[in-house]
């Protein structure tokens, strides 16, 4: 069941009500493999690999939603929102798409991209995740290394869109230096557009909160050094002076230290 806010008859004395409704079907798999490849008196290496994959479908919401659509995050003045639709996956991102003709972006005579209809732009949920955790023990010292990745899914950056609208991003600077934006585009009658699109006109049309948000949908794939830790267990010769059954450990932990792969211009987990 999902908590859904719906309109109710005015005769009830209320305008809105929150109900439990909806039928969402989830299916997936989670697998884990643990090994200890090396073990000795002086050194031990323990490793674990985790794999998870989940798929879901919104089977039914509630008859009180005549459109069969419930908005999770209303974009307001922004050209995007996050919704639940019957027959779709949970939490899809909807927004303003480009206008296309035969698979190419349609532009005006002076090279301004034209907006198409509102459409589903993606879903932030990854296709699957992988994690690789390692623990190395050497005497009283230990090192923990966790590498994980999320693969697939789509994410959106309105921050990037706003920076582009004002010409304050690296992408807009690169486009100006290159003499424009190189896009395979056509006019409304199907005639190929000759040359590059003017950078200012292009980013004014697609950028900003009210622009063509399809331009700011990115692959959510990322692989990172999620955590690196170094620890030291104080020997009993030290802890015995504190108490008979006292253990003392000093650790230094760092998280999200390095991206090995990140296809979006920001952290896709945010």
PDB file of C-alpha atoms in Angstrom:
ATOM      1  CA  UNK A   1       0.000   0.000   0.000  1.00  0.00           C
ATOM      2  CA  UNK A   2       1.097   3.553  -0.807  1.00  0.00           C
ATOM      3  CA  UNK A   3       0.143   6.739   1.025  1.00  0.00           C
ATOM      4  CA  UNK A   4      -1.705   8.776  -1.596  1.00  0.00           C
ATOM      5  CA  UNK A   5      -3.250  12.202  -1.220  1.00  0.00           C
ATOM      6  CA  UNK A   6      -6.526  12.539  -3.149  1.00  0.00           C
ATOM      7  CA  UNK A   7      -9.355  15.040  -3.527  1.00  0.00           C
ATOM      8  CA  UNK A   8     -12.543  14.196  -1.611  1.00  0.00           C
ATOM      9  CA  UNK A   9     -16.137  15.476  -1.930  1.00  0.00           C
ATOM     10  CA  UNK A  10     -16.603  18.941  -0.426  1.00  0.00           C
ATOM     11  CA  UNK A  11     -19.577  17.656   1.570  1.00  0.00           C
ATOM     12  CA  UNK A  12     -17.127  15.751   3.763  1.00  0.00           C
ATOM     13  CA  UNK A  13     -15.872  19.053   5.139  1.00  0.00           C
ATOM     14  CA  UNK A  14     -12.414  18.356   3.732  1.00  0.00           C
ATOM     15  CA  UNK A  15     -10.731  19.111   0.444  1.00  0.00           C
ATOM     16  CA  UNK A  16      -7.982  16.468   0.520  1.00  0.00           C
ATOM     17  CA  UNK A  17      -7.442  13.158   2.263  1.00  0.00           C
ATOM     18  CA  UNK A  18      -4.531  10.730   2.604  1.00  0.00           C
ATOM     19  CA  UNK A  19      -5.404   7.104   1.929  1.00  0.00           C
ATOM     20  CA  UNK A  20      -3.596   3.788   1.723  1.00  0.00           C
ATOM     21  CA  UNK A  21      -4.020   2.467  -1.777  1.00  0.00           C
ATOM     22  CA  UNK A  22      -2.205   1.004  -4.715  1.00  0.00           C
ATOM     23  CA  UNK A  23      -0.750  -2.308  -5.762  1.00  0.00           C
ATOM     24  CA  UNK A  24       2.943  -2.347  -6.698  1.00  0.00           C
ATOM     25  CA  UNK A  25       4.592  -5.605  -7.680  1.00  0.00           C
ATOM     26  CA  UNK A  26       8.299  -6.015  -6.906  1.00  0.00           C
ATOM     27  CA  UNK A  27      10.540  -8.834  -8.042  1.00  0.00           C
ATOM     28  CA  UNK A  28      14.275  -9.168  -7.824  1.00  0.00           C
ATOM     29  CA  UNK A  29      17.321 -11.071  -6.734  1.00  0.00           C
ATOM     30  CA  UNK A  30      20.058 -10.551  -4.179  1.00  0.00           C
ATOM     31  CA  UNK A  31      23.164 -12.713  -4.175  1.00  0.00           C
ATOM     32  CA  UNK A  32      26.296 -12.656  -2.031  1.00  0.00           C
ATOM     33  CA  UNK A  33      29.581 -14.558  -2.223  1.00  0.00           C
ATOM     34  CA  UNK A  34      32.093 -14.516   0.640  1.00  0.00           C
ATOM     35  CA  UNK A  35      35.628 -15.895   0.518  1.00  0.00           C
ATOM     36  CA  UNK A  36      38.789 -15.884   2.602  1.00  0.00           C
ATOM     37  CA  UNK A  37      41.509 -16.296  -0.069  1.00  0.00           C
ATOM     38  CA  UNK A  38      44.425 -15.848   2.321  1.00  0.00           C
ATOM     39  CA  UNK A  39      44.694 -16.673   6.018  1.00  0.00           C
ATOM     40  CA  UNK A  40      47.808 -17.016   8.141  1.00  0.00           C
ATOM     41  CA  UNK A  41      49.126 -15.979  11.527  1.00  0.00           C
ATOM     42  CA  UNK A  42      50.326 -12.620  10.209  1.00  0.00           C
ATOM     43  CA  UNK A  43      47.886 -11.822   7.416  1.00  0.00           C
ATOM     44  CA  UNK A  44      44.251 -12.458   6.511  1.00  0.00           C
ATOM     45  CA  UNK A  45      42.245 -11.321   3.491  1.00  0.00           C
ATOM     46  CA  UNK A  46      38.446 -11.598   3.538  1.00  0.00           C
ATOM     47  CA  UNK A  47      36.408 -10.576   0.504  1.00  0.00           C
ATOM     48  CA  UNK A  48      32.697 -10.398  -0.305  1.00  0.00           C
ATOM     49  CA  UNK A  49      30.793  -9.620  -3.524  1.00  0.00           C
ATOM     50  CA  UNK A  50      27.123  -8.555  -3.495  1.00  0.00           C
ATOM     51  CA  UNK A  51      24.705  -8.313  -6.407  1.00  0.00           C
ATOM     52  CA  UNK A  52      21.170  -6.913  -6.269  1.00  0.00           C
ATOM     53  CA  UNK A  53      18.533  -6.372  -8.923  1.00  0.00           C
ATOM     54  CA  UNK A  54      14.956  -5.226  -8.468  1.00  0.00           C
ATOM     55  CA  UNK A  55      12.112  -4.625 -10.901  1.00  0.00           C
ATOM     56  CA  UNK A  56       8.735  -3.187 -10.075  1.00  0.00           C
ATOM     57  CA  UNK A  57       5.464  -2.369 -11.786  1.00  0.00           C
ATOM     58  CA  UNK A  58       2.585  -0.219 -10.619  1.00  0.00           C
ATOM     59  CA  UNK A  59      -0.326  -2.627 -11.080  1.00  0.00           C
ATOM     60  CA  UNK A  60      -3.073  -0.360  -9.747  1.00  0.00           C
ATOM     61  CA  UNK A  61      -3.451   2.883  -7.821  1.00  0.00           C
ATOM     62  CA  UNK A  62      -6.955   3.935  -6.813  1.00  0.00           C
ATOM     63  CA  UNK A  63     -10.212   4.708  -8.667  1.00  0.00           C
ATOM     64  CA  UNK A  64     -10.130   8.129  -6.980  1.00  0.00           C
ATOM     65  CA  UNK A  65      -7.331   9.038  -9.399  1.00  0.00           C
ATOM     66  CA  UNK A  66      -9.238   9.258 -12.667  1.00  0.00           C
ATOM     67  CA  UNK A  67      -6.053   9.752 -14.683  1.00  0.00           C
ATOM     68  CA  UNK A  68      -4.308   6.752 -13.135  1.00  0.00           C
ATOM     69  CA  UNK A  69      -1.368   9.045 -12.337  1.00  0.00           C
ATOM     70  CA  UNK A  70      -0.130  10.245  -8.940  1.00  0.00           C
ATOM     71  CA  UNK A  71       2.506  12.982  -8.669  1.00  0.00           C
ATOM     72  CA  UNK A  72       5.221  12.302  -6.106  1.00  0.00           C
ATOM     73  CA  UNK A  73       7.193  15.485  -6.747  1.00  0.00           C
ATOM     74  CA  UNK A  74       5.426  18.361  -8.456  1.00  0.00           C
ATOM     75  CA  UNK A  75       7.828  20.331 -10.608  1.00  0.00           C
ATOM     76  CA  UNK A  76       5.914  23.570 -10.089  1.00  0.00           C
ATOM     77  CA  UNK A  77       7.709  26.132 -12.249  1.00  0.00           C
ATOM     78  CA  UNK A  78      10.170  23.430 -13.334  1.00  0.00           C
ATOM     79  CA  UNK A  79       9.617  21.393 -16.477  1.00  0.00           C
ATOM     80  CA  UNK A  80       9.802  18.041 -14.694  1.00  0.00           C
ATOM     81  CA  UNK A  81       8.061  15.975 -12.059  1.00  0.00           C
ATOM     82  CA  UNK A  82       8.244  12.492 -10.546  1.00  0.00           C
ATOM     83  CA  UNK A  83       5.084  10.427 -10.876  1.00  0.00           C
ATOM     84  CA  UNK A  84       3.517   7.015 -10.356  1.00  0.00           C
ATOM     85  CA  UNK A  85       1.614   5.652 -13.353  1.00  0.00           C
ATOM     86  CA  UNK A  86      -0.404   2.474 -13.619  1.00  0.00           C
ATOM     87  CA  UNK A  87       1.424   0.012 -15.853  1.00  0.00           C
ATOM     88  CA  UNK A  88       4.772   1.777 -15.388  1.00  0.00           C
ATOM     89  CA  UNK A  89       7.654   1.550 -12.931  1.00  0.00           C
ATOM     90  CA  UNK A  90       7.611   3.426  -9.626  1.00  0.00           C
ATOM     91  CA  UNK A  91       9.044   6.953  -9.560  1.00  0.00           C
ATOM     92  CA  UNK A  92       9.428   7.781 -13.238  1.00  0.00           C
ATOM     93  CA  UNK A  93      10.796  11.206 -14.196  1.00  0.00           C
ATOM     94  CA  UNK A  94       8.593  13.141 -16.596  1.00  0.00           C
ATOM     95  CA  UNK A  95       9.570  16.340 -18.346  1.00  0.00           C
ATOM     96  CA  UNK A  96       9.715  18.366 -21.519  1.00  0.00           C
ATOM     97  CA  UNK A  97      11.220  16.566 -24.486  1.00  0.00           C
ATOM     98  CA  UNK A  98      12.717  17.781 -27.741  1.00  0.00           C
ATOM     99  CA  UNK A  99      10.574  17.854 -30.848  1.00  0.00           C
ATOM    100  CA  UNK A 100      11.817  15.155 -33.220  1.00  0.00           C
ATOM    101  CA  UNK A 101      11.397  14.432 -36.892  1.00  0.00           C
ATOM    102  CA  UNK A 102      12.770  11.129 -38.212  1.00  0.00           C
ATOM    103  CA  UNK A 103      14.920  10.812 -35.108  1.00  0.00           C
ATOM    104  CA  UNK A 104      16.495  14.278 -35.387  1.00  0.00           C
ATOM    105  CA  UNK A 105      15.941  17.366 -33.259  1.00  0.00           C
ATOM    106  CA  UNK A 106      13.710  19.963 -34.890  1.00  0.00           C
ATOM    107  CA  UNK A 107      14.892  23.569 -34.793  1.00  0.00           C
ATOM    108  CA  UNK A 108      13.526  26.880 -35.998  1.00  0.00           C
ATOM    109  CA  UNK A 109      14.950  28.673 -39.017  1.00  0.00           C
ATOM    110  CA  UNK A 110      17.473  30.482 -36.788  1.00  0.00           C
ATOM    111  CA  UNK A 111      18.574  27.285 -35.047  1.00  0.00           C
ATOM    112  CA  UNK A 112      16.544  27.325 -31.837  1.00  0.00           C
ATOM    113  CA  UNK A 113      15.520  23.828 -30.618  1.00  0.00           C
ATOM    114  CA  UNK A 114      11.764  23.317 -30.458  1.00  0.00           C
ATOM    115  CA  UNK A 115      10.090  21.651 -27.497  1.00  0.00           C
ATOM    116  CA  UNK A 116       7.904  18.610 -27.956  1.00  0.00           C
ATOM    117  CA  UNK A 117       5.330  17.135 -25.629  1.00  0.00           C
ATOM    118  CA  UNK A 118       5.789  16.243 -21.978  1.00  0.00           C
ATOM    119  CA  UNK A 119       7.049  12.683 -21.832  1.00  0.00           C
ATOM    120  CA  UNK A 120       8.612  10.033 -19.606  1.00  0.00           C
ATOM    121  CA  UNK A 121      12.342  10.752 -19.521  1.00  0.00           C
ATOM    122  CA  UNK A 122      13.566   7.893 -17.350  1.00  0.00           C
ATOM    123  CA  UNK A 123      13.656   6.284 -13.943  1.00  0.00           C
ATOM    124  CA  UNK A 124      16.395   6.869 -11.351  1.00  0.00           C
ATOM    125  CA  UNK A 125      16.322   3.276 -10.062  1.00  0.00           C
ATOM    126  CA  UNK A 126      19.432   1.382 -11.235  1.00  0.00           C
ATOM    127  CA  UNK A 127      19.153  -1.771 -13.324  1.00  0.00           C
ATOM    128  CA  UNK A 128      21.379  -3.504 -10.759  1.00  0.00           C
ATOM    129  CA  UNK A 129      24.024  -2.780  -8.134  1.00  0.00           C
ATOM    130  CA  UNK A 130      27.336  -4.458  -7.344  1.00  0.00           C
ATOM    131  CA  UNK A 131      29.451  -4.223  -4.221  1.00  0.00           C
ATOM    132  CA  UNK A 132      32.931  -5.563  -3.468  1.00  0.00           C
ATOM    133  CA  UNK A 133      34.052  -5.425   0.163  1.00  0.00           C
ATOM    134  CA  UNK A 134      37.557  -6.376   1.304  1.00  0.00           C
ATOM    135  CA  UNK A 135      39.066  -6.609   4.764  1.00  0.00           C
ATOM    136  CA  UNK A 136      42.831  -7.000   5.221  1.00  0.00           C
ATOM    137  CA  UNK A 137      44.159  -7.867   8.672  1.00  0.00           C
ATOM    138  CA  UNK A 138      47.855  -7.597   9.594  1.00  0.00           C
ATOM    139  CA  UNK A 139      48.496  -8.113  13.271  1.00  0.00           C
ATOM    140  CA  UNK A 140      46.599  -5.451  15.182  1.00  0.00           C
ATOM    141  CA  UNK A 141      46.044  -3.373  12.027  1.00  0.00           C
ATOM    142  CA  UNK A 142      43.186  -3.747   9.578  1.00  0.00           C
ATOM    143  CA  UNK A 143      42.231  -2.079   6.291  1.00  0.00           C
ATOM    144  CA  UNK A 144      38.708  -2.048   4.867  1.00  0.00           C
ATOM    145  CA  UNK A 145      38.043  -1.303   1.182  1.00  0.00           C
ATOM    146  CA  UNK A 146      34.512  -1.075  -0.190  1.00  0.00           C
ATOM    147  CA  UNK A 147      33.952  -0.496  -3.904  1.00  0.00           C
ATOM    148  CA  UNK A 148      30.423  -0.363  -5.187  1.00  0.00           C
ATOM    149  CA  UNK A 149      28.584   0.567  -8.332  1.00  0.00           C
ATOM    150  CA  UNK A 150      25.110   1.295  -9.576  1.00  0.00           C
ATOM    151  CA  UNK A 151      24.497   0.484 -13.212  1.00  0.00           C
ATOM    152  CA  UNK A 152      21.790   2.035 -15.353  1.00  0.00           C
ATOM    153  CA  UNK A 153      18.909   4.241 -14.395  1.00  0.00           C
ATOM    154  CA  UNK A 154      18.452   7.867 -15.407  1.00  0.00           C
ATOM    155  CA  UNK A 155      19.052  10.987 -13.324  1.00  0.00           C
ATOM    156  CA  UNK A 156      18.391  14.675 -13.986  1.00  0.00           C
ATOM    157  CA  UNK A 157      20.294  17.837 -13.071  1.00  0.00           C
ATOM    158  CA  UNK A 158      18.347  21.091 -12.936  1.00  0.00           C
ATOM    159  CA  UNK A 159      21.481  22.696 -11.468  1.00  0.00           C
ATOM    160  CA  UNK A 160      23.262  21.985 -14.750  1.00  0.00           C
ATOM    161  CA  UNK A 161      20.270  23.363 -16.661  1.00  0.00           C
ATOM    162  CA  UNK A 162      20.324  26.634 -14.723  1.00  0.00           C
ATOM    163  CA  UNK A 163      24.090  27.031 -15.138  1.00  0.00           C
ATOM    164  CA  UNK A 164      23.711  26.460 -18.872  1.00  0.00           C
ATOM    165  CA  UNK A 165      20.893  29.007 -19.158  1.00  0.00           C
ATOM    166  CA  UNK A 166      23.166  31.700 -17.720  1.00  0.00           C
ATOM    167  CA  UNK A 167      26.215  30.570 -19.705  1.00  0.00           C
ATOM    168  CA  UNK A 168      28.107  29.811 -16.502  1.00  0.00           C
ATOM    169  CA  UNK A 169      28.998  26.148 -17.121  1.00  0.00           C
ATOM    170  CA  UNK A 170      32.009  24.509 -18.717  1.00  0.00           C
ATOM    171  CA  UNK A 171      29.716  23.018 -21.371  1.00  0.00           C
ATOM    172  CA  UNK A 172      28.548  26.427 -22.542  1.00  0.00           C
ATOM    173  CA  UNK A 173      32.124  27.748 -22.578  1.00  0.00           C
ATOM    174  CA  UNK A 174      33.249  24.768 -24.653  1.00  0.00           C
ATOM    175  CA  UNK A 175      30.349  25.322 -27.073  1.00  0.00           C
ATOM    176  CA  UNK A 176      31.252  28.986 -27.517  1.00  0.00           C
ATOM    177  CA  UNK A 177      34.892  28.091 -28.128  1.00  0.00           C
ATOM    178  CA  UNK A 178      33.833  25.466 -30.688  1.00  0.00           C
ATOM    179  CA  UNK A 179      31.699  27.952 -32.603  1.00  0.00           C
ATOM    180  CA  UNK A 180      28.375  26.441 -31.557  1.00  0.00           C
ATOM    181  CA  UNK A 181      26.627  23.220 -30.605  1.00  0.00           C
ATOM    182  CA  UNK A 182      27.098  20.369 -33.050  1.00  0.00           C
ATOM    183  CA  UNK A 183      23.709  18.629 -33.228  1.00  0.00           C
ATOM    184  CA  UNK A 184      22.078  16.662 -36.039  1.00  0.00           C
ATOM    185  CA  UNK A 185      19.033  18.889 -36.536  1.00  0.00           C
ATOM    186  CA  UNK A 186      16.368  19.533 -39.140  1.00  0.00           C
ATOM    187  CA  UNK A 187      13.872  22.278 -39.850  1.00  0.00           C
ATOM    188  CA  UNK A 188      10.159  21.666 -39.374  1.00  0.00           C
ATOM    189  CA  UNK A 189       9.805  20.683 -43.041  1.00  0.00           C
ATOM    190  CA  UNK A 190      12.543  18.072 -42.688  1.00  0.00           C
ATOM    191  CA  UNK A 191      15.288  20.078 -44.392  1.00  0.00           C
ATOM    192  CA  UNK A 192      18.661  19.467 -42.699  1.00  0.00           C
ATOM    193  CA  UNK A 193      19.927  22.427 -40.676  1.00  0.00           C
ATOM    194  CA  UNK A 194      23.288  23.558 -41.983  1.00  0.00           C
ATOM    195  CA  UNK A 195      26.119  24.231 -39.551  1.00  0.00           C
ATOM    196  CA  UNK A 196      26.277  24.359 -35.776  1.00  0.00           C
ATOM    197  CA  UNK A 197      23.554  25.758 -33.539  1.00  0.00           C
ATOM    198  CA  UNK A 198      24.311  29.094 -31.916  1.00  0.00           C
ATOM    199  CA  UNK A 199      25.445  28.318 -28.351  1.00  0.00           C
ATOM    200  CA  UNK A 200      23.525  31.156 -26.684  1.00  0.00           C
ATOM    201  CA  UNK A 201      20.284  30.379 -28.511  1.00  0.00           C
ATOM    202  CA  UNK A 202      20.616  26.639 -27.882  1.00  0.00           C
ATOM    203  CA  UNK A 203      21.238  26.872 -24.134  1.00  0.00           C
ATOM    204  CA  UNK A 204      18.655  29.618 -23.671  1.00  0.00           C
ATOM    205  CA  UNK A 205      16.076  27.247 -25.179  1.00  0.00           C
ATOM    206  CA  UNK A 206      17.062  24.021 -23.417  1.00  0.00           C
ATOM    207  CA  UNK A 207      18.524  25.387 -20.166  1.00  0.00           C
ATOM    208  CA  UNK A 208      16.882  26.768 -17.064  1.00  0.00           C
ATOM    209  CA  UNK A 209      14.162  25.267 -14.909  1.00  0.00           C
ATOM    210  CA  UNK A 210      11.567  25.757 -17.640  1.00  0.00           C
ATOM    211  CA  UNK A 211      13.663  24.544 -20.562  1.00  0.00           C
ATOM    212  CA  UNK A 212      13.788  21.262 -22.458  1.00  0.00           C
ATOM    213  CA  UNK A 213      14.664  19.028 -19.544  1.00  0.00           C
ATOM    214  CA  UNK A 214      15.344  16.007 -21.759  1.00  0.00           C
ATOM    215  CA  UNK A 215      18.742  17.615 -22.395  1.00  0.00           C
ATOM    216  CA  UNK A 216      19.617  17.147 -18.717  1.00  0.00           C
ATOM    217  CA  UNK A 217      18.887  13.456 -18.304  1.00  0.00           C
ATOM    218  CA  UNK A 218      22.034  11.420 -17.720  1.00  0.00           C
ATOM    219  CA  UNK A 219      23.009   7.787 -17.339  1.00  0.00           C
ATOM    220  CA  UNK A 220      23.050   7.092 -13.591  1.00  0.00           C
ATOM    221  CA  UNK A 221      25.910   4.578 -13.803  1.00  0.00           C
ATOM    222  CA  UNK A 222      28.705   5.156 -11.294  1.00  0.00           C
ATOM    223  CA  UNK A 223      31.479   3.096  -9.693  1.00  0.00           C
ATOM    224  CA  UNK A 224      33.189   4.530  -6.634  1.00  0.00           C
ATOM    225  CA  UNK A 225      35.453   3.867  -3.696  1.00  0.00           C
ATOM    226  CA  UNK A 226      32.569   3.960  -1.256  1.00  0.00           C
ATOM    227  CA  UNK A 227      34.629   3.513   1.883  1.00  0.00           C
ATOM    228  CA  UNK A 228      38.247   3.191   2.950  1.00  0.00           C
ATOM    229  CA  UNK A 229      39.049   2.527   6.593  1.00  0.00           C
ATOM    230  CA  UNK A 230      42.198   1.926   8.590  1.00  0.00           C
ATOM    231  CA  UNK A 231      41.953   0.573  12.122  1.00  0.00           C
ATOM    232  CA  UNK A 232      44.173  -0.439  14.999  1.00  0.00           C
ATOM    233  CA  UNK A 233      43.188  -2.750  17.860  1.00  0.00           C
ATOM    234  CA  UNK A 234      45.118  -1.852  21.000  1.00  0.00           C
ATOM    235  CA  UNK A 235      46.712  -4.898  22.638  1.00  0.00           C
ATOM    236  CA  UNK A 236      45.493  -6.254  25.969  1.00  0.00           C
ATOM    237  CA  UNK A 237      48.645  -4.971  27.609  1.00  0.00           C
ATOM    238  CA  UNK A 238      47.185  -1.511  27.080  1.00  0.00           C
ATOM    239  CA  UNK A 239      43.469  -2.182  27.629  1.00  0.00           C
ATOM    240  CA  UNK A 240      43.921  -4.338  30.751  1.00  0.00           C
ATOM    241  CA  UNK A 241      44.766  -1.206  32.697  1.00  0.00           C
ATOM    242  CA  UNK A 242      41.298   0.129  31.821  1.00  0.00           C
ATOM    243  CA  UNK A 243      39.272  -2.996  32.583  1.00  0.00           C
ATOM    244  CA  UNK A 244      39.335  -6.777  32.371  1.00  0.00           C
ATOM    245  CA  UNK A 245      36.988  -7.153  29.379  1.00  0.00           C
ATOM    246  CA  UNK A 246      37.664  -3.828  27.682  1.00  0.00           C
ATOM    247  CA  UNK A 247      38.593  -3.594  24.003  1.00  0.00           C
ATOM    248  CA  UNK A 248      39.908  -0.420  22.386  1.00  0.00           C
ATOM    249  CA  UNK A 249      40.023   0.280  18.663  1.00  0.00           C
ATOM    250  CA  UNK A 250      41.059   3.415  16.778  1.00  0.00           C
ATOM    251  CA  UNK A 251      39.720   3.854  13.230  1.00  0.00           C
ATOM    252  CA  UNK A 252      40.031   6.400  10.444  1.00  0.00           C
ATOM    253  CA  UNK A 253      37.199   6.196   7.897  1.00  0.00           C
ATOM    254  CA  UNK A 254      36.713   8.010   4.602  1.00  0.00           C
ATOM    255  CA  UNK A 255      33.594   7.723   2.416  1.00  0.00           C
ATOM    256  CA  UNK A 256      32.936   8.481  -1.247  1.00  0.00           C
ATOM    257  CA  UNK A 257      36.603   9.209  -1.896  1.00  0.00           C
ATOM    258  CA  UNK A 258      37.079   8.400  -5.596  1.00  0.00           C
ATOM    259  CA  UNK A 259      34.900   7.897  -8.665  1.00  0.00           C
ATOM    260  CA  UNK A 260      36.252   5.306 -11.047  1.00  0.00           C
ATOM    261  CA  UNK A 261      33.249   5.895 -13.332  1.00  0.00           C
ATOM    262  CA  UNK A 262      30.565   8.581 -13.091  1.00  0.00           C
ATOM    263  CA  UNK A 263      28.527   9.322 -16.201  1.00  0.00           C
ATOM    264  CA  UNK A 264      26.440  12.120 -14.664  1.00  0.00           C
ATOM    265  CA  UNK A 265      27.884  15.574 -13.805  1.00  0.00           C
ATOM    266  CA  UNK A 266      26.951  15.048 -10.147  1.00  0.00           C
ATOM    267  CA  UNK A 267      26.546  12.306  -7.530  1.00  0.00           C
ATOM    268  CA  UNK A 268      23.674  10.125  -8.836  1.00  0.00           C
ATOM    269  CA  UNK A 269      22.927   8.926  -5.300  1.00  0.00           C
ATOM    270  CA  UNK A 270      21.850  12.420  -4.233  1.00  0.00           C
TER     271      UNK A 270
END
